Amino acid sequence: MSVLPFDQRDGFIWMNGELVPWKDAKLHVLSHGLHYASCVFEGERAYGGRIFKSSEHSERFRTSAALLDFEIPYSVADLDAFKQLVVDKNNFTSCYVRPVAWRGSEMMAVAAQNSTINVAIAAWNWPSMFDVNEKMKGIRLDIADYRRPDPMTAPSGAKAAGLYMICTISKHRAERRGYADAMMLDWLGRVAECTGANIFFTAKGVVHTPIADCFLDGITRKTVIDLARRRGLEVIERRIMPEELAGFDEAFICGTGAEVTPVSEIGPYKFTPGAISRALIDDYSAEVQPKQKAA
Ligand code: PMP
């Protein structure tokens, strides 16, 4: 199936204060963000025309920029309004929303304090995959060679373009080898996350997930922990070594894109998607629906 390239679509993109025709949302080749990775972004999803946890994403967007030593020149409330405008103007109901901010062209060297901070917001159709039976088959994960970096060597809490370099390489390798994605270890060899999603396991009815101190603490991760606890499940955030995978019953990944997706295999380890994954898929799909306002 050929997909229309992302620069060739119709619709509107919000860029530096105004809605512009989709094909006109361009930047110059000499942009600091492109050369030096001074670029942060968000990945969000609208359900029924409303962005799930929009303000949390806007806050993380601003925090990611601050970690890269620049400031997004808009408040959380402004960003929320611009994002909603993009969803509405494009007549989307189920879509992905991509805010991005980058240093511009005024300075083209490592130091770039005086560059303009550019901000754009795009959105594209992305109906969610709620065919539960299909999902419950589980996906297969490779184990990546690259590891999530020591937080002393990178701003690992940021959703920053530069941190995705090893994710793209790892995902390409996984797909070449017939896997859907790759699980990454951290700099000390402990289980971390996937290339674009967080990871959970279950053992004897208890949910286990790695401590998010050197990788993105996903908004979906926090939602899933909350949903599991609301169900009365015990959730333990702890260090998990890869050898322990042999002792887990279920595994699943979660993220804005992945939602809750069960895992059947990680390298040599096998899992059986079961009741906890199924319950959290259902809880998550109910949670993301726009709340009805009281009449
Ligand atoms: N880790 C990585 C590397 C990601 O790209 C994502 C997706 N943004 C996540 C985790 C999950 O984050 P969220 O639940 O906020 O989408």
mmCIF file of C-alpha atoms and ligand atoms in Angstrom:
data_model
loop_
_atom_site.group_PDB
_atom_site.id
_atom_site.type_symbol
_atom_site.label_atom_id
_atom_site.label_comp_id
_atom_site.label_asym_id
_atom_site.label_seq_id
_atom_site.Cartn_x
_atom_site.Cartn_y
_atom_site.Cartn_z
ATOM 1 C CA MET A 1 0.000 0.000 0.000
ATOM 2 C CA SER A 2 1.516 3.309 -0.985
ATOM 3 C CA VAL A 3 1.065 6.093 1.558
ATOM 4 C CA LEU A 4 0.778 9.694 0.453
ATOM 5 C CA PRO A 5 4.011 11.415 1.604
ATOM 6 C CA PHE A 6 3.544 13.629 4.621
ATOM 7 C CA ASP A 7 4.496 16.795 2.745
ATOM 8 C CA GLN A 8 1.971 16.158 -0.042
ATOM 9 C CA ARG A 9 -1.325 16.163 1.833
ATOM 10 C CA ASP A 10 -4.222 18.562 1.921
ATOM 11 C CA GLY A 11 -5.459 20.403 4.968
ATOM 12 C CA PHE A 12 -3.978 22.881 7.410
ATOM 13 C CA ILE A 13 -0.940 22.966 9.653
ATOM 14 C CA TRP A 14 -0.550 25.526 12.420
ATOM 15 C CA MET A 15 2.869 27.172 12.156
ATOM 16 C CA ASN A 16 4.323 30.018 14.210
ATOM 17 C CA GLY A 17 0.994 31.619 15.012
ATOM 18 C CA GLU A 18 -1.208 30.883 12.013
ATOM 19 C CA LEU A 19 -2.887 28.113 10.083
ATOM 20 C CA VAL A 20 -1.142 27.602 6.746
ATOM 21 C CA PRO A 21 -2.066 25.329 3.821
ATOM 22 C CA TRP A 22 -0.498 21.913 4.533
ATOM 23 C CA LYS A 23 1.954 21.988 1.589
ATOM 24 C CA ASP A 24 3.287 25.420 2.602
ATOM 25 C CA ALA A 25 4.435 24.384 6.106
ATOM 26 C CA LYS A 26 8.150 24.357 5.191
ATOM 27 C CA LEU A 27 11.466 25.159 6.858
ATOM 28 C CA HIS A 28 14.857 26.058 5.428
ATOM 29 C CA VAL A 29 17.570 23.417 4.977
ATOM 30 C CA LEU A 30 19.838 25.504 7.208
ATOM 31 C CA SER A 31 17.832 25.046 10.393
ATOM 32 C CA HIS A 32 19.604 24.385 13.663
ATOM 33 C CA GLY A 33 17.001 21.801 14.656
ATOM 34 C CA LEU A 34 17.847 19.645 11.647
ATOM 35 C CA HIS A 35 21.637 19.772 12.008
ATOM 36 C CA TYR A 36 22.057 19.777 15.779
ATOM 37 C CA ALA A 37 18.837 18.080 16.954
ATOM 38 C CA SER A 38 17.611 21.144 18.836
ATOM 39 C CA CYS A 39 14.120 19.805 18.303
ATOM 40 C CA VAL A 40 11.409 18.463 20.589
ATOM 41 C CA PHE A 41 8.014 17.093 19.731
ATOM 42 C CA GLU A 42 4.848 15.486 21.049
ATOM 43 C CA GLY A 43 2.664 12.602 19.947
ATOM 44 C CA GLU A 44 -0.972 12.855 20.957
ATOM 45 C CA ARG A 45 -4.236 11.381 19.902
ATOM 46 C CA ALA A 46 -7.751 12.708 19.545
ATOM 47 C CA TYR A 47 -10.736 10.446 20.102
ATOM 48 C CA GLY A 48 -14.188 11.720 19.147
ATOM 49 C CA GLY A 49 -12.557 15.018 18.165
ATOM 50 C CA ARG A 50 -11.012 15.658 21.618
ATOM 51 C CA ILE A 51 -7.303 15.259 22.395
ATOM 52 C CA PHE A 52 -6.692 12.825 25.257
ATOM 53 C CA LYS A 53 -4.754 14.476 28.102
ATOM 54 C CA SER A 54 -3.945 17.479 25.902
ATOM 55 C CA SER A 55 -2.640 19.675 28.728
ATOM 56 C CA GLU A 56 -0.298 16.957 30.006
ATOM 57 C CA HIS A 57 1.198 16.715 26.523
ATOM 58 C CA SER A 58 1.511 20.510 26.283
ATOM 59 C CA GLU A 59 3.280 20.569 29.634
ATOM 60 C CA ARG A 60 5.677 17.818 28.591
ATOM 61 C CA PHE A 61 6.315 19.681 25.327
ATOM 62 C CA ARG A 62 7.389 22.776 27.276
ATOM 63 C CA THR A 63 9.451 20.675 29.704
ATOM 64 C CA SER A 64 11.229 18.875 26.846
ATOM 65 C CA ALA A 65 12.213 22.244 25.351
ATOM 66 C CA ALA A 66 13.443 23.511 28.729
ATOM 67 C CA LEU A 67 15.622 20.395 29.038
ATOM 68 C CA LEU A 68 17.146 21.338 25.653
ATOM 69 C CA ASP A 69 17.749 24.889 26.921
ATOM 70 C CA PHE A 70 15.027 26.691 25.021
ATOM 71 C CA GLU A 71 11.567 27.969 25.794
ATOM 72 C CA ILE A 72 8.393 27.326 23.823
ATOM 73 C CA PRO A 73 6.911 30.832 23.428
ATOM 74 C CA TYR A 74 3.331 29.708 24.205
ATOM 75 C CA SER A 75 1.543 28.715 27.385
ATOM 76 C CA VAL A 76 -0.048 25.317 27.984
ATOM 77 C CA ALA A 77 -3.501 26.891 27.518
ATOM 78 C CA ASP A 78 -2.442 28.473 24.202
ATOM 79 C CA LEU A 79 -0.938 25.216 22.942
ATOM 80 C CA ASP A 80 -4.090 23.307 23.902
ATOM 81 C CA ALA A 81 -6.201 25.800 21.940
ATOM 82 C CA PHE A 82 -3.934 25.682 18.854
ATOM 83 C CA LYS A 83 -3.974 21.888 18.847
ATOM 84 C CA GLN A 84 -7.754 21.782 19.071
ATOM 85 C CA LEU A 85 -7.941 24.318 16.224
ATOM 86 C CA VAL A 86 -5.839 22.028 14.029
ATOM 87 C CA VAL A 87 -8.072 19.018 14.796
ATOM 88 C CA ASP A 88 -11.228 21.045 14.115
ATOM 89 C CA LYS A 89 -9.992 22.841 10.964
ATOM 90 C CA ASN A 90 -9.027 19.541 9.386
ATOM 91 C CA ASN A 91 -12.362 17.949 10.386
ATOM 92 C CA PHE A 92 -10.656 15.084 12.188
ATOM 93 C CA THR A 93 -12.279 12.974 14.875
ATOM 94 C CA SER A 94 -9.806 10.104 15.363
ATOM 95 C CA CYS A 95 -6.378 11.482 14.643
ATOM 96 C CA TYR A 96 -2.759 11.748 15.732
ATOM 97 C CA VAL A 97 -1.519 15.219 16.732
ATOM 98 C CA ARG A 98 2.127 16.214 16.296
ATOM 99 C CA PRO A 99 3.396 19.459 17.847
ATOM 100 C CA VAL A 100 7.074 20.117 17.054
ATOM 101 C CA ALA A 101 9.449 22.913 18.099
ATOM 102 C CA TRP A 102 12.913 23.613 16.751
ATOM 103 C CA ARG A 103 15.644 26.220 16.671
ATOM 104 C CA GLY A 104 15.661 28.129 13.394
ATOM 105 C CA SER A 105 18.308 29.503 11.042
ATOM 106 C CA GLU A 106 19.799 32.591 12.710
ATOM 107 C CA MET A 107 22.829 30.685 14.053
ATOM 108 C CA MET A 108 24.346 27.606 12.450
ATOM 109 C CA ALA A 109 26.891 26.370 14.964
ATOM 110 C CA VAL A 110 26.735 24.392 18.179
ATOM 111 C CA ALA A 111 25.824 27.447 20.245
ATOM 112 C CA ALA A 112 22.546 28.903 19.029
ATOM 113 C CA GLN A 113 21.166 31.014 21.862
ATOM 114 C CA ASN A 114 19.832 33.709 19.528
ATOM 115 C CA SER A 115 17.920 31.486 17.170
ATOM 116 C CA THR A 116 14.167 31.828 16.766
ATOM 117 C CA ILE A 117 12.097 29.086 18.344
ATOM 118 C CA ASN A 118 9.706 27.750 15.728
ATOM 119 C CA VAL A 119 6.576 25.807 16.629
ATOM 120 C CA ALA A 120 4.275 23.848 14.345
ATOM 121 C CA ILE A 121 1.293 21.570 14.959
ATOM 122 C CA ALA A 122 0.111 19.009 12.425
ATOM 123 C CA ALA A 123 -2.484 16.258 12.687
ATOM 124 C CA TRP A 124 -3.387 13.278 10.562
ATOM 125 C CA ASN A 125 -6.076 10.650 10.500
ATOM 126 C CA TRP A 126 -5.343 7.627 12.662
ATOM 127 C CA PRO A 127 -8.356 5.559 13.668
ATOM 128 C CA SER A 128 -7.539 3.438 16.690
ATOM 129 C CA MET A 129 -7.128 -0.314 16.297
ATOM 130 C CA PHE A 130 -9.733 -1.666 18.681
ATOM 131 C CA ASP A 131 -10.014 -5.106 17.092
ATOM 132 C CA VAL A 132 -9.340 -6.743 20.414
ATOM 133 C CA ASN A 133 -9.137 -10.301 19.101
ATOM 134 C CA GLU A 134 -6.457 -9.292 16.629
ATOM 135 C CA LYS A 135 -4.570 -7.381 19.330
ATOM 136 C CA MET A 136 -4.738 -10.304 21.752
ATOM 137 C CA LYS A 137 -2.549 -12.390 19.432
ATOM 138 C CA GLY A 138 0.329 -10.220 20.663
ATOM 139 C CA ILE A 139 3.281 -8.737 18.822
ATOM 140 C CA ARG A 140 6.830 -10.083 18.656
ATOM 141 C CA LEU A 141 9.710 -7.949 19.937
ATOM 142 C CA ASP A 142 13.404 -8.162 19.186
ATOM 143 C CA ILE A 143 15.940 -7.087 21.819
ATOM 144 C CA ALA A 144 17.807 -3.987 20.614
ATOM 145 C CA ASP A 145 21.603 -3.712 20.581
ATOM 146 C CA TYR A 146 21.477 -0.044 21.526
ATOM 147 C CA ARG A 147 20.686 0.867 25.102
ATOM 148 C CA ARG A 148 18.855 3.848 26.575
ATOM 149 C CA PRO A 149 21.570 6.291 27.609
ATOM 150 C CA ASP A 150 22.679 7.103 31.149
ATOM 151 C CA PRO A 151 20.712 10.226 32.208
ATOM 152 C CA MET A 152 24.131 11.784 32.890
ATOM 153 C CA THR A 153 24.848 11.613 29.138
ATOM 154 C CA ALA A 154 21.564 12.827 27.616
ATOM 155 C CA PRO A 155 18.387 14.745 28.588
ATOM 156 C CA SER A 156 16.556 11.429 28.785
ATOM 157 C CA GLY A 157 13.328 12.857 30.211
ATOM 158 C CA ALA A 158 12.773 14.963 27.084
ATOM 159 C CA LYS A 159 10.785 13.869 24.062
ATOM 160 C CA ALA A 160 13.621 15.131 21.911
ATOM 161 C CA ALA A 161 14.354 14.283 18.283
ATOM 162 C CA GLY A 162 17.987 13.385 19.043
ATOM 163 C CA LEU A 163 16.997 10.615 21.426
ATOM 164 C CA TYR A 164 15.166 8.828 18.597
ATOM 165 C CA MET A 165 18.319 8.171 16.560
ATOM 166 C CA ILE A 166 18.924 4.818 18.293
ATOM 167 C CA CYS A 167 15.202 4.037 18.223
ATOM 168 C CA THR A 168 14.974 4.314 14.436
ATOM 169 C CA ILE A 169 18.101 2.176 13.967
ATOM 170 C CA SER A 170 16.795 -0.436 16.418
ATOM 171 C CA LYS A 171 13.330 -0.546 14.902
ATOM 172 C CA HIS A 172 14.736 -0.939 11.385
ATOM 173 C CA ARG A 173 16.880 -3.857 12.553
ATOM 174 C CA ALA A 174 13.901 -5.443 14.315
ATOM 175 C CA GLU A 175 11.677 -5.138 11.245
ATOM 176 C CA ARG A 176 14.414 -6.560 9.001
ATOM 177 C CA ARG A 177 14.470 -9.575 11.314
ATOM 178 C CA GLY A 178 10.687 -10.001 11.130
ATOM 179 C CA TYR A 179 9.771 -8.449 14.496
ATOM 180 C CA ALA A 180 7.212 -5.703 15.078
ATOM 181 C CA ASP A 181 9.505 -3.655 17.335
ATOM 182 C CA ALA A 182 12.474 -3.906 19.687
ATOM 183 C CA MET A 183 12.677 -3.805 23.469
ATOM 184 C CA MET A 184 15.588 -1.705 24.651
ATOM 185 C CA LEU A 185 17.658 -2.196 27.789
ATOM 186 C CA ASP A 186 19.072 0.745 29.703
ATOM 187 C CA TRP A 187 22.724 1.697 30.100
ATOM 188 C CA LEU A 188 23.058 -0.801 32.990
ATOM 189 C CA GLY A 189 21.443 -3.659 31.074
ATOM 190 C CA ARG A 190 18.054 -3.449 32.772
ATOM 191 C CA VAL A 191 14.757 -3.595 30.860
ATOM 192 C CA ALA A 192 13.810 -0.060 29.758
ATOM 193 C CA GLU A 193 11.148 0.395 27.060
ATOM 194 C CA CYS A 194 10.470 -0.056 23.347
ATOM 195 C CA THR A 195 11.451 2.292 20.534
ATOM 196 C CA GLY A 196 8.230 4.300 20.907
ATOM 197 C CA ALA A 197 6.300 2.795 23.812
ATOM 198 C CA ASN A 198 6.698 1.749 27.450
ATOM 199 C CA ILE A 199 6.597 -1.871 28.628
ATOM 200 C CA PHE A 200 4.758 -3.811 31.351
ATOM 201 C CA PHE A 201 4.769 -7.402 32.597
ATOM 202 C CA THR A 202 2.563 -9.469 34.869
ATOM 203 C CA ALA A 203 3.421 -12.298 37.263
ATOM 204 C CA LYS A 204 0.834 -14.069 39.410
ATOM 205 C CA GLY A 205 -1.675 -11.250 38.955
ATOM 206 C CA VAL A 206 0.792 -8.461 39.854
ATOM 207 C CA VAL A 207 1.833 -5.821 37.318
ATOM 208 C CA HIS A 208 5.538 -4.926 36.993
ATOM 209 C CA THR A 209 7.095 -2.095 34.988
ATOM 210 C CA PRO A 210 10.577 -0.525 34.910
ATOM 211 C CA ILE A 211 11.241 2.735 36.779
ATOM 212 C CA ALA A 212 11.157 5.553 34.204
ATOM 213 C CA ASP A 213 14.314 7.409 35.186
ATOM 214 C CA CYS A 214 16.335 7.120 31.974
ATOM 215 C CA PHE A 215 13.581 6.965 29.367
ATOM 216 C CA LEU A 216 10.296 8.674 28.592
ATOM 217 C CA ASP A 217 7.766 8.385 31.413
ATOM 218 C CA GLY A 218 4.841 8.003 29.032
ATOM 219 C CA ILE A 219 1.506 9.652 29.613
ATOM 220 C CA THR A 220 -0.077 6.325 28.621
ATOM 221 C CA ARG A 221 2.216 4.529 31.111
ATOM 222 C CA LYS A 222 0.928 6.735 33.912
ATOM 223 C CA THR A 223 -2.675 6.252 32.722
ATOM 224 C CA VAL A 224 -2.268 2.457 32.625
ATOM 225 C CA ILE A 225 -0.743 2.372 36.132
ATOM 226 C CA ASP A 226 -3.703 4.392 37.338
ATOM 227 C CA LEU A 227 -6.242 2.172 35.552
ATOM 228 C CA ALA A 228 -4.630 -1.008 36.905
ATOM 229 C CA ARG A 229 -4.688 0.349 40.458
ATOM 230 C CA ARG A 230 -8.300 1.417 40.034
ATOM 231 C CA ARG A 231 -9.024 -2.242 39.215
ATOM 232 C CA GLY A 232 -7.387 -3.242 42.479
ATOM 233 C CA LEU A 233 -4.279 -4.629 40.796
ATOM 234 C CA GLU A 234 -0.925 -4.187 42.492
ATOM 235 C CA VAL A 235 1.549 -2.285 40.282
ATOM 236 C CA ILE A 236 5.248 -2.395 41.130
ATOM 237 C CA GLU A 237 7.711 0.019 39.489
ATOM 238 C CA ARG A 238 11.124 -1.568 39.878
ATOM 239 C CA ARG A 239 14.386 -2.572 38.231
ATOM 240 C CA ILE A 240 13.786 -5.547 35.932
ATOM 241 C CA MET A 241 16.641 -7.626 34.541
ATOM 242 C CA PRO A 242 16.127 -9.320 31.150
ATOM 243 C CA GLU A 243 16.657 -12.808 32.670
ATOM 244 C CA GLU A 244 13.525 -12.242 34.763
ATOM 245 C CA LEU A 245 11.395 -12.232 31.614
ATOM 246 C CA ALA A 246 11.269 -16.036 31.823
ATOM 247 C CA GLY A 247 9.125 -15.716 34.967
ATOM 248 C CA PHE A 248 6.451 -13.370 33.632
ATOM 249 C CA ASP A 249 3.027 -14.485 32.384
ATOM 250 C CA GLU A 250 1.872 -11.539 30.263
ATOM 251 C CA ALA A 251 3.688 -8.624 28.655
ATOM 252 C CA PHE A 252 2.271 -5.567 26.951
ATOM 253 C CA ILE A 253 3.481 -2.236 25.633
ATOM 254 C CA CYS A 254 1.678 1.074 25.833
ATOM 255 C CA GLY A 255 1.931 4.511 24.313
ATOM 256 C CA THR A 256 -0.153 7.095 22.534
ATOM 257 C CA GLY A 257 0.300 5.224 19.251
ATOM 258 C CA ALA A 258 0.401 1.645 20.580
ATOM 259 C CA GLU A 259 -2.406 2.243 23.113
ATOM 260 C CA VAL A 260 -2.267 -1.069 25.055
ATOM 261 C CA THR A 261 -0.787 -3.804 22.852
ATOM 262 C CA PRO A 262 -0.063 -7.311 24.176
ATOM 263 C CA VAL A 263 3.286 -8.966 23.463
ATOM 264 C CA SER A 264 3.693 -12.678 22.666
ATOM 265 C CA GLU A 265 7.467 -12.884 22.350
ATOM 266 C CA ILE A 266 10.583 -10.915 23.331
ATOM 267 C CA GLY A 267 13.728 -12.488 21.901
ATOM 268 C CA PRO A 268 13.855 -16.001 23.452
ATOM 269 C CA TYR A 269 11.019 -15.324 25.951
ATOM 270 C CA LYS A 270 7.375 -16.258 25.327
ATOM 271 C CA PHE A 271 4.244 -14.732 26.870
ATOM 272 C CA THR A 272 0.551 -15.522 26.700
ATOM 273 C CA PRO A 273 -1.630 -12.424 26.363
ATOM 274 C CA GLY A 274 -4.315 -12.892 29.007
ATOM 275 C CA ALA A 275 -6.879 -11.396 31.337
ATOM 276 C CA ILE A 276 -4.855 -8.444 32.623
ATOM 277 C CA SER A 277 -3.860 -7.244 29.139
ATOM 278 C CA ARG A 278 -7.433 -7.677 27.993
ATOM 279 C CA ALA A 279 -8.844 -5.746 30.947
ATOM 280 C CA LEU A 280 -6.401 -2.871 30.457
ATOM 281 C CA ILE A 281 -7.120 -2.677 26.713
ATOM 282 C CA ASP A 282 -10.806 -2.305 27.598
ATOM 283 C CA ASP A 283 -10.182 0.169 30.416
ATOM 284 C CA TYR A 284 -7.890 2.275 28.239
ATOM 285 C CA SER A 285 -10.337 2.370 25.331
ATOM 286 C CA ALA A 286 -13.062 3.561 27.717
ATOM 287 C CA GLU A 287 -10.760 6.098 29.389
ATOM 288 C CA VAL A 288 -9.743 7.880 26.175
ATOM 289 C CA GLN A 289 -13.317 8.601 25.102
ATOM 290 C CA PRO A 290 -14.263 12.265 25.559
ATOM 291 C CA LYS A 291 -16.105 12.752 28.815
ATOM 292 C CA GLN A 292 -19.742 13.762 28.395
ATOM 293 C CA LYS A 293 -20.347 17.154 29.948
ATOM 294 C CA ALA A 294 -23.235 17.206 32.401
ATOM 295 C CA ALA A 295 -26.295 18.834 30.766
HETATM 296 N N1 PMP B 1 8.759 5.918 24.991
HETATM 297 C C1 PMP B 1 9.059 6.420 23.791
HETATM 298 C C2 PMP B 1 10.463 6.359 23.302
HETATM 299 C C3 PMP B 1 8.056 7.017 23.011
HETATM 300 O O1 PMP B 1 8.344 7.539 21.811
HETATM 301 C C4 PMP B 1 6.724 7.042 23.493
HETATM 302 C C5 PMP B 1 5.640 7.636 22.655
HETATM 303 N N2 PMP B 1 5.552 9.040 22.852
HETATM 304 C C6 PMP B 1 6.466 6.493 24.752
HETATM 305 C C7 PMP B 1 7.505 5.941 25.480
HETATM 306 C C8 PMP B 1 5.086 6.550 25.336
HETATM 307 O O2 PMP B 1 4.753 7.850 25.662
HETATM 308 P P1 PMP B 1 3.244 8.366 25.673
HETATM 309 O O3 PMP B 1 2.470 7.347 26.443
HETATM 310 O O4 PMP B 1 3.309 9.669 26.371
HETATM 311 O O5 PMP B 1 2.803 8.441 24.273
#
